[in-house]
Coordinates of C-alpha atoms and ligand atoms in Angstrom, one line a residue:
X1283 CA 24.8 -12.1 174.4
X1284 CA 21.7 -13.0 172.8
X1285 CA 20.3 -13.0 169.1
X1286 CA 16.8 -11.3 168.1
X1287 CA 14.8 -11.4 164.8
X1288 CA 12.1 -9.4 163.5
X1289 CA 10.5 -9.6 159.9
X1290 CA 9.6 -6.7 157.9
X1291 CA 6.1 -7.4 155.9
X1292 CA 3.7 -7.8 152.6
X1293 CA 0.0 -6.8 152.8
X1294 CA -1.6 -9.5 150.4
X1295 CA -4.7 -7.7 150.3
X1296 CA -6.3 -4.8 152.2
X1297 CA -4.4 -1.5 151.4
X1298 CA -5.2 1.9 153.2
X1299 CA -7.8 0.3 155.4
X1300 CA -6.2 -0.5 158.5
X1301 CA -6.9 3.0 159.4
X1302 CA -10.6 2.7 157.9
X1303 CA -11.1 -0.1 160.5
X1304 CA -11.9 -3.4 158.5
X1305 CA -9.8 -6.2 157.6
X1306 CA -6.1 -6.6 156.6
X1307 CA -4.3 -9.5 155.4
X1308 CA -0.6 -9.0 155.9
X1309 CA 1.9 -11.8 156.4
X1310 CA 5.4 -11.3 158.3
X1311 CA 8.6 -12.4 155.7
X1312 CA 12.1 -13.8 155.8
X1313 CA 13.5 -10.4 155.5
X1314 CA 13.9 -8.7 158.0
X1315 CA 16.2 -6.5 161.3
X1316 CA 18.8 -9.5 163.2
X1317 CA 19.8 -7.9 166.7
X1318 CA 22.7 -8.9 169.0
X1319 CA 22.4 -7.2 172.5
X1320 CA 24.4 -7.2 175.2
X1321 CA 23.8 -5.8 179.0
X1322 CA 26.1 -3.2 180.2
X1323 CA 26.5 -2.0 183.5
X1324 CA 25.8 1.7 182.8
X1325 CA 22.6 4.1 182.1
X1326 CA 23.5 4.2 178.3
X1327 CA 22.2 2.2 175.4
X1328 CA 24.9 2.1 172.5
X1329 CA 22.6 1.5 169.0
X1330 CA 24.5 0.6 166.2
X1331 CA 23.6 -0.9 163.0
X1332 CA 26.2 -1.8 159.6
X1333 CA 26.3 1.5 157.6
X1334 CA 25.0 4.0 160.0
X1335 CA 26.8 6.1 162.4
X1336 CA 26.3 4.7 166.1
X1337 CA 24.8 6.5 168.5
X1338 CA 24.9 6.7 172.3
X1339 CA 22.1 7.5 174.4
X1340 CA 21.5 8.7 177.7
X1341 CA 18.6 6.9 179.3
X1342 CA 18.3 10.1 181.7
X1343 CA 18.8 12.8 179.4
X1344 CA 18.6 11.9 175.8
X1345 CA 15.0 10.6 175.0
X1346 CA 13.5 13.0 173.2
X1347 CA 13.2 13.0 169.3
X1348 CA 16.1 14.5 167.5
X1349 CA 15.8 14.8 163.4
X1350 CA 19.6 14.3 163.4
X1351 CA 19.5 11.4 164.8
X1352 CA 17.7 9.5 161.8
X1353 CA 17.0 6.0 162.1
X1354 CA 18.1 5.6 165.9
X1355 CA 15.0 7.8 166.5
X1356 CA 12.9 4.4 166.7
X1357 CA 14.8 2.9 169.4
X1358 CA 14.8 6.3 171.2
X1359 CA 11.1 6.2 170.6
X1360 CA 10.5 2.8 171.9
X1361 CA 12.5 2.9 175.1
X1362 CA 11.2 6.1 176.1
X1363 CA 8.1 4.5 175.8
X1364 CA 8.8 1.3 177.9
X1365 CA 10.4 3.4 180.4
X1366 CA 6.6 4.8 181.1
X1367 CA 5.8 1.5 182.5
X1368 CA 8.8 -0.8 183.5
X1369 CA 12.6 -0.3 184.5
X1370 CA 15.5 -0.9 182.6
X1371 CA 17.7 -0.9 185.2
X1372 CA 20.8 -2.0 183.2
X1373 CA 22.8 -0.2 180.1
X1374 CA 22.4 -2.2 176.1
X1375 CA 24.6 -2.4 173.6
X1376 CA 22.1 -3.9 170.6
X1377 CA 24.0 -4.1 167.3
X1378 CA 21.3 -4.6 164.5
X1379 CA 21.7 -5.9 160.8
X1380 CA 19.4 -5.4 158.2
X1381 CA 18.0 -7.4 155.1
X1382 CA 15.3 -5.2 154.4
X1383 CA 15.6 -2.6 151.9
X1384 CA 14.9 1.0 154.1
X1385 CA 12.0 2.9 153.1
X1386 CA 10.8 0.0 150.2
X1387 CA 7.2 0.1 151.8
X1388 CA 7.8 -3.4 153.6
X1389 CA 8.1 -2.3 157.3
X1390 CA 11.2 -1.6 157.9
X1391 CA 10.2 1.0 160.8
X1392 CA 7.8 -1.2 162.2
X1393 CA 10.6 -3.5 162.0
X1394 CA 13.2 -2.0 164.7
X1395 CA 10.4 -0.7 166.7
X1396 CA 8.8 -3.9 167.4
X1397 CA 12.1 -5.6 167.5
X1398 CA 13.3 -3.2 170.1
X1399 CA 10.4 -3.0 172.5
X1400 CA 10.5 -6.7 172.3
X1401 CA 14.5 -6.8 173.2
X1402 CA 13.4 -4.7 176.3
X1403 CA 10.1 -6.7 177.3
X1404 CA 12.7 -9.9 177.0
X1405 CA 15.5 -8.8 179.1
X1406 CA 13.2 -6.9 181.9
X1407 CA 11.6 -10.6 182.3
X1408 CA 8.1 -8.9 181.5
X1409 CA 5.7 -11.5 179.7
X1410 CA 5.0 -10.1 176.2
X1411 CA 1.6 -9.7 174.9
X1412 CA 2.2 -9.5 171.1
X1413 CA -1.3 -7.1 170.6
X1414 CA -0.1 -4.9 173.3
X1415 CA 3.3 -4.5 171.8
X1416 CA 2.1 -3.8 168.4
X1417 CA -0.3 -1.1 170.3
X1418 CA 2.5 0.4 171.7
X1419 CA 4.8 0.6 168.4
X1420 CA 2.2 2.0 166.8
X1421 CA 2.1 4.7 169.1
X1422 CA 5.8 5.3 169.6
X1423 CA 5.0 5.6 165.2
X1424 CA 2.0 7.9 165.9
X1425 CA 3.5 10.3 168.6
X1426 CA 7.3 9.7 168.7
X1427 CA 8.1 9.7 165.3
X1428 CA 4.8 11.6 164.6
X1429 CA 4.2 9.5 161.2
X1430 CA -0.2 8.8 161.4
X1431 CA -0.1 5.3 160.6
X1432 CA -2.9 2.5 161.1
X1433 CA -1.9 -0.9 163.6
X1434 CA -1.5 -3.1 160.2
X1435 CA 2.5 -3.2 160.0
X1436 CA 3.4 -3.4 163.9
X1437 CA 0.8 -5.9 164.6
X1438 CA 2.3 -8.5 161.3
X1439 CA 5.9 -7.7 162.7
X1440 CA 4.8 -8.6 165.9
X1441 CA 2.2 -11.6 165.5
X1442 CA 3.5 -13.1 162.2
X1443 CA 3.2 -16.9 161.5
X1444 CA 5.0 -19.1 159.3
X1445 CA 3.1 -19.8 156.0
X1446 CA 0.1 -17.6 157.3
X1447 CA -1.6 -14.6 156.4
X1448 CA -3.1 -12.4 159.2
X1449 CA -7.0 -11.6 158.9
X1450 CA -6.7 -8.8 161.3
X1451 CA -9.6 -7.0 162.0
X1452 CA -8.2 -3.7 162.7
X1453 CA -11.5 -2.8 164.9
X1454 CA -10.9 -5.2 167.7
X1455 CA -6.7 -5.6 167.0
X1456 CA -7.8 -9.1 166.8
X1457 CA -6.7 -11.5 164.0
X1458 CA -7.0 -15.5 162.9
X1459 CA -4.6 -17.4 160.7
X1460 CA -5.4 -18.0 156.8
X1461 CA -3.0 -21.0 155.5
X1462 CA -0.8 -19.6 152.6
X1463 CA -0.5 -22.4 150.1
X1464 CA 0.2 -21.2 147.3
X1465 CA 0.5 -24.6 145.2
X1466 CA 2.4 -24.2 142.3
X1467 CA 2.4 -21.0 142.5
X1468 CA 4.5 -18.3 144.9
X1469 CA 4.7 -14.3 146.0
X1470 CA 7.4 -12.6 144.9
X1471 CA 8.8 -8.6 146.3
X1472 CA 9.2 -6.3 143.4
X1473 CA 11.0 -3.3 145.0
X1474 CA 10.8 -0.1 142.3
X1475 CA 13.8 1.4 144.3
X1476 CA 12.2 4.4 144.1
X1477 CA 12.4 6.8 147.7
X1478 CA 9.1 7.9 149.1
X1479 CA 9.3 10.7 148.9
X1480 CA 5.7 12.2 149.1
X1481 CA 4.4 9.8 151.5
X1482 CA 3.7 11.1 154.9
X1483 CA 2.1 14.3 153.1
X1484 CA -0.6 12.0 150.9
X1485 CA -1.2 9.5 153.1
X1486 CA -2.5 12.2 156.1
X1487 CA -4.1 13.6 152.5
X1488 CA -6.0 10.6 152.4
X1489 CA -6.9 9.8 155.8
X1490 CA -8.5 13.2 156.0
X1491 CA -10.5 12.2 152.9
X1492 CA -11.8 8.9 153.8
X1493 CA -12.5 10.9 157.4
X1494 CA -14.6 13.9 155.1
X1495 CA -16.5 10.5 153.5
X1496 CA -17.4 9.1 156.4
X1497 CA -18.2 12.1 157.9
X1498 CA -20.6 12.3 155.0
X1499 CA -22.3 8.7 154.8
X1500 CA -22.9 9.1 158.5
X1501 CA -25.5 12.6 158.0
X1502 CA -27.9 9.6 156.4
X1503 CA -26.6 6.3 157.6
X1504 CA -25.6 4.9 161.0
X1505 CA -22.1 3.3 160.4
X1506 CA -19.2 4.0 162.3
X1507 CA -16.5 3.2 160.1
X1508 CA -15.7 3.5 156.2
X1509 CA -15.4 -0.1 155.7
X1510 CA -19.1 -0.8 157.0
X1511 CA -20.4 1.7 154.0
X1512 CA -21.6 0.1 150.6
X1513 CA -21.5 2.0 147.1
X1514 CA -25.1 2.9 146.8
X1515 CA -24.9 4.4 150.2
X1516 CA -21.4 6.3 149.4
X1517 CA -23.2 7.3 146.0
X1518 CA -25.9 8.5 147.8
X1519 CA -24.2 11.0 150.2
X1520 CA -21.2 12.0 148.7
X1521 CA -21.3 14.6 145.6
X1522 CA -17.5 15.4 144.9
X1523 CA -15.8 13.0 142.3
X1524 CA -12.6 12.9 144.2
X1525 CA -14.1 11.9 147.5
X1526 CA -16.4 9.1 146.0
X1527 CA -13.5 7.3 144.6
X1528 CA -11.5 7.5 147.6
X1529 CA -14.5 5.7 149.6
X1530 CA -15.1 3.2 146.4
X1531 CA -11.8 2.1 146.8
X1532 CA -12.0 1.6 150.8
X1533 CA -15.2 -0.3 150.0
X1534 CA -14.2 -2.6 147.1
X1535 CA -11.0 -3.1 149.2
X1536 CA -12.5 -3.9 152.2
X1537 CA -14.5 -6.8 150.0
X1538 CA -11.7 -7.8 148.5
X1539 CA -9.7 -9.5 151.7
X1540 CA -12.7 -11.8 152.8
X1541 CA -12.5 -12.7 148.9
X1542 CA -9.4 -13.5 148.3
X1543 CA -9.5 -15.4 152.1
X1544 CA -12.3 -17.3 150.3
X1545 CA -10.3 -17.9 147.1
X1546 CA -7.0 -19.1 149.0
X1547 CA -8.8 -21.3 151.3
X1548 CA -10.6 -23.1 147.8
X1549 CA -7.0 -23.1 146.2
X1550 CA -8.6 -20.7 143.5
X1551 CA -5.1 -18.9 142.6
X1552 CA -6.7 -18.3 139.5
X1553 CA -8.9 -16.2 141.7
X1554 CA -6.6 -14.6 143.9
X1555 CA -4.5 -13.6 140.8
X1556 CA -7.7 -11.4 139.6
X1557 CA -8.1 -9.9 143.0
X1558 CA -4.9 -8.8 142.9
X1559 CA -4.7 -7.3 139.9
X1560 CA -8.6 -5.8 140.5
X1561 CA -6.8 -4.5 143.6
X1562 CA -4.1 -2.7 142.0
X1563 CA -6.6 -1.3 139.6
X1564 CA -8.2 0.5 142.5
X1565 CA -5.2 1.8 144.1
X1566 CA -4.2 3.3 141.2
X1567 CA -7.4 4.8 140.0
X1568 CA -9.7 5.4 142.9
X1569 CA -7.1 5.7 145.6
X1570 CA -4.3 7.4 143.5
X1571 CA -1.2 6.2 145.5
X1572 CA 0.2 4.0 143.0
X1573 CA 2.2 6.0 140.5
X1574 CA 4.8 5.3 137.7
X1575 CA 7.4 3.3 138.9
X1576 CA 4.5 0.8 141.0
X1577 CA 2.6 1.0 137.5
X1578 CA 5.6 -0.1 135.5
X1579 CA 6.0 -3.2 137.8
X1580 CA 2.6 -4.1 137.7
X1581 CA 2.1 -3.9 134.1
X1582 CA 5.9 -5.6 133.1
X1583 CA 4.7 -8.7 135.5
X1584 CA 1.3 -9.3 134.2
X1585 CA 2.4 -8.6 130.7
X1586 CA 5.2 -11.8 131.7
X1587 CA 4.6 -15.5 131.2
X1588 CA 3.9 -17.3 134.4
X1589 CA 2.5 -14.0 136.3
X1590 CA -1.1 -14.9 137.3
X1591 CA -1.2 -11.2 139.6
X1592 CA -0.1 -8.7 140.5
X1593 CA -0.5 -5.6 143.5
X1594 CA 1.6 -2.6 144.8
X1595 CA 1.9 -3.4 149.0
X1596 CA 1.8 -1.0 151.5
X1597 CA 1.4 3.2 151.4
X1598 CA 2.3 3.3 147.8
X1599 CA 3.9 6.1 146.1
X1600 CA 6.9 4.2 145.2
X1601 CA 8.4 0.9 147.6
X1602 CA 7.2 -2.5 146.7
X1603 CA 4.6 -4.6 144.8
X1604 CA 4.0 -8.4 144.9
X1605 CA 3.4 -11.2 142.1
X1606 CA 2.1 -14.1 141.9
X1607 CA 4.2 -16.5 139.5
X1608 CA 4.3 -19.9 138.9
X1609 CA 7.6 -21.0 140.3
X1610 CA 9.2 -22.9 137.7
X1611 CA 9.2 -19.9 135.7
X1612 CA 10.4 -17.0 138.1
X1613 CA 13.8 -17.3 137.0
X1614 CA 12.7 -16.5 133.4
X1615 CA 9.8 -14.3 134.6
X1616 CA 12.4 -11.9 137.2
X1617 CA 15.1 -11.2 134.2
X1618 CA 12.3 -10.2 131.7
X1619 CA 10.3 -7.7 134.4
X1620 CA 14.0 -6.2 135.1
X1621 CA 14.9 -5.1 131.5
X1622 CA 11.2 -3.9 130.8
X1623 CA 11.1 -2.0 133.9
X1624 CA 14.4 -0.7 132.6
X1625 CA 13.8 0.2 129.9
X1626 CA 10.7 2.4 130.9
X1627 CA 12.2 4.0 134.0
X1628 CA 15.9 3.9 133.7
X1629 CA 17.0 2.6 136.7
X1630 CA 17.0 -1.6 138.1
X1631 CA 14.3 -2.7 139.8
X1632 CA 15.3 -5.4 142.9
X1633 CA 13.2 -8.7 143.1
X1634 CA 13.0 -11.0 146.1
X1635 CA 12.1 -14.3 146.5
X1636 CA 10.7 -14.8 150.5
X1637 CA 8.7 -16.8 152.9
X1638 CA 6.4 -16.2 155.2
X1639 CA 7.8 -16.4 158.5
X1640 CA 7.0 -16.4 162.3
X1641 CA 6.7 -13.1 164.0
X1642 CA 9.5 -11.3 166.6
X1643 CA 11.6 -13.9 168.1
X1644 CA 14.6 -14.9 170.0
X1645 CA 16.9 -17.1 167.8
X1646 CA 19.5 -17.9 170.8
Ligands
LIG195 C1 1.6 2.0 155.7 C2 1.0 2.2 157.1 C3 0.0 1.2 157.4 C4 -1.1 1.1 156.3 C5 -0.4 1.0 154.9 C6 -1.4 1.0 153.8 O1 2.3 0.9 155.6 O2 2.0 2.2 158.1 O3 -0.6 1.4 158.7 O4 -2.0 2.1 156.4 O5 0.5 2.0 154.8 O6 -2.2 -0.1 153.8

């Protein structure tokens, strides 16, 4: 028997421009998937997991997405994807257990996928090569489960350090370390518990619109990705009002992660606390993916004593934002953003205190 862990993750900075190939800052966290596998002499992998029905699948006959098969469709996904290149010439039973909140906007997909593939790489005595595994979950994302995402959660699952952001440069899948110290201060999750529901249709709504803008920029100018554009030149080419935001915020996002890099290395929380919030702005205005429920967080924590920041994290459209609070007073802080948010929406919000933790790994 042996015991696997893989976090789930926050984006610090950088939203919806993993896929506009710039810079990201995620960081992988202390929640996250726990698996305990076992080999089996047969060609079947049982998948279970607490509070889901089990499922049994035939590593001959059965790999093929299956709507009805929910959440075992990212295993599924990933072993019919390492069984392109390698041999699994032994039967699993993997039993996984959960601390992340499904469908909360902090990777829970991303999770099991990377978790899995590494499981496999592990027991198959292949080296792992954390880039190439992140490649591949992304693609078992992109065609498997046929959700268009960017590298940005697979690559933090996979590559994750403790007490570090990754600056990944989603152009070269290449990242360094940036030191989280966060002094007196620390991230908190605020999870709206709100499902998301309309994400997969807005965010391909948005990639298409951010593709229309570059498309645009590059008549005049020779870049080859959004994030290389400035304002003047996006002013210059693009005419509709709806497109020039969505490229403003891409731009003024893009900024924002060597910034608040800048601000963390210099201890500036003062600083990273405006990006934040500056960041949040233009996700909810430019990029329209924050809505009421992310809103509502944002505006009960900054509104609260000891709150310095605040951002929604991930796709948006409900899941999770993050705070920055001085932590002495998140006690204090946490009960009054619960009864505000409340009060406004009507149902509890979740928070989560965390650290940043070390990518995939074996724990014994
Ligand atoms: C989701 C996607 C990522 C990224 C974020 C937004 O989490 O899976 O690839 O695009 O949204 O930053």
């Amino acid at each position: 028997m042996k015991k696997y862990f893989a976090p789930g993750r926050v984006n610090l900075m950088g939203d919806h421009i993993d896929y506009n190939g710039g810079k990201v800052l995620p960081a992988a966290i202390s929640l996250g998937i726990t698996a305990t596998v076992q080999r089996e002499k047969s060609r079947f992998v049982r998948l279970h997991s607490d509070g889901h029905p089990e499922k049994i699948i035939d590593l001959e006959a059965d790999l093929y997405f299956e709507e009805k098969d929910g959440w075992a469709n990212y295993p599924k996904g990933v072993l019919s994807d390492f069984l392109k290149s390698f041999e699994i010439p032994f039967g699993l039973d993997i039993h996984y257990n959960s601390t992340l909140p499904e469908g909360s906007g902090l990777s829970s997909s991303a999770a099991i996928e990377v978790l899995t593939m590494y499981i496999l790489y592990d027991l198959a005595g292949e080296p792992v090569n954390r880039r190439e595994l992140a490649l591949r979950c992304q693609a078992v994302e992109n065609h498997f489960i046929g959700v268009n995402c960017g590298v940005m959660d697979q690559y933090a699952v996979a590559n994750g350090r403790k007490n570090h952001a990754l600056l990944l440069d989603c152009n070269t899948v290449t990242h360094t370390e940036a030191a989280i110290k966060a002094g007196k201060y620390s991230f908190v999750i605020m999870n709206s518990c709100k499902p998301r529901k309309l994400i997969e249709s807005k965010y391909n709504e948005r990639r298409a619109e951010c593709e229309e803008s570059l498309r645009l920029i590059q008549k005049k100018y020779n870049i080859s990705t959004l994030t290389e554009a400035n304002e003047i030149q996006a002013e210059a080419c693009i005419n509709d009002k709806v497109l020039l935001r969505r490229a403003r915020h891409v731009i003024t996002e893009h900024r924002r992660v060597e910034e608040v890099v800048y601000a963390l290395n210099n201890g500036n929380f003062i600083g990273v606390g405006e990006l934040m919030n500056r960041s949040h702005f233009s996700l909810r205005d430019d990029y329209a993916v924050s809505g009421m429920e992310l809103d509502t967080l944002f505006n009960c924590a900054t509104a609260t004593p000891g709150c310095i920041g605040s951002r929604m994290t991930g796709a948006g459209f409900g899941g999770c934002a993050i705070a920055l609070v001085e932590t002495d007073k998140i006690n204090v802080w946490a009960e009054s953003v619960k009864k505000g948010y409340l009060e406004v929406i009507g149902h509890n919000c979740e928070i989560y205190p965390f650290s940043i933790e070390d990518g995939v790994h074996v724990i014994l």
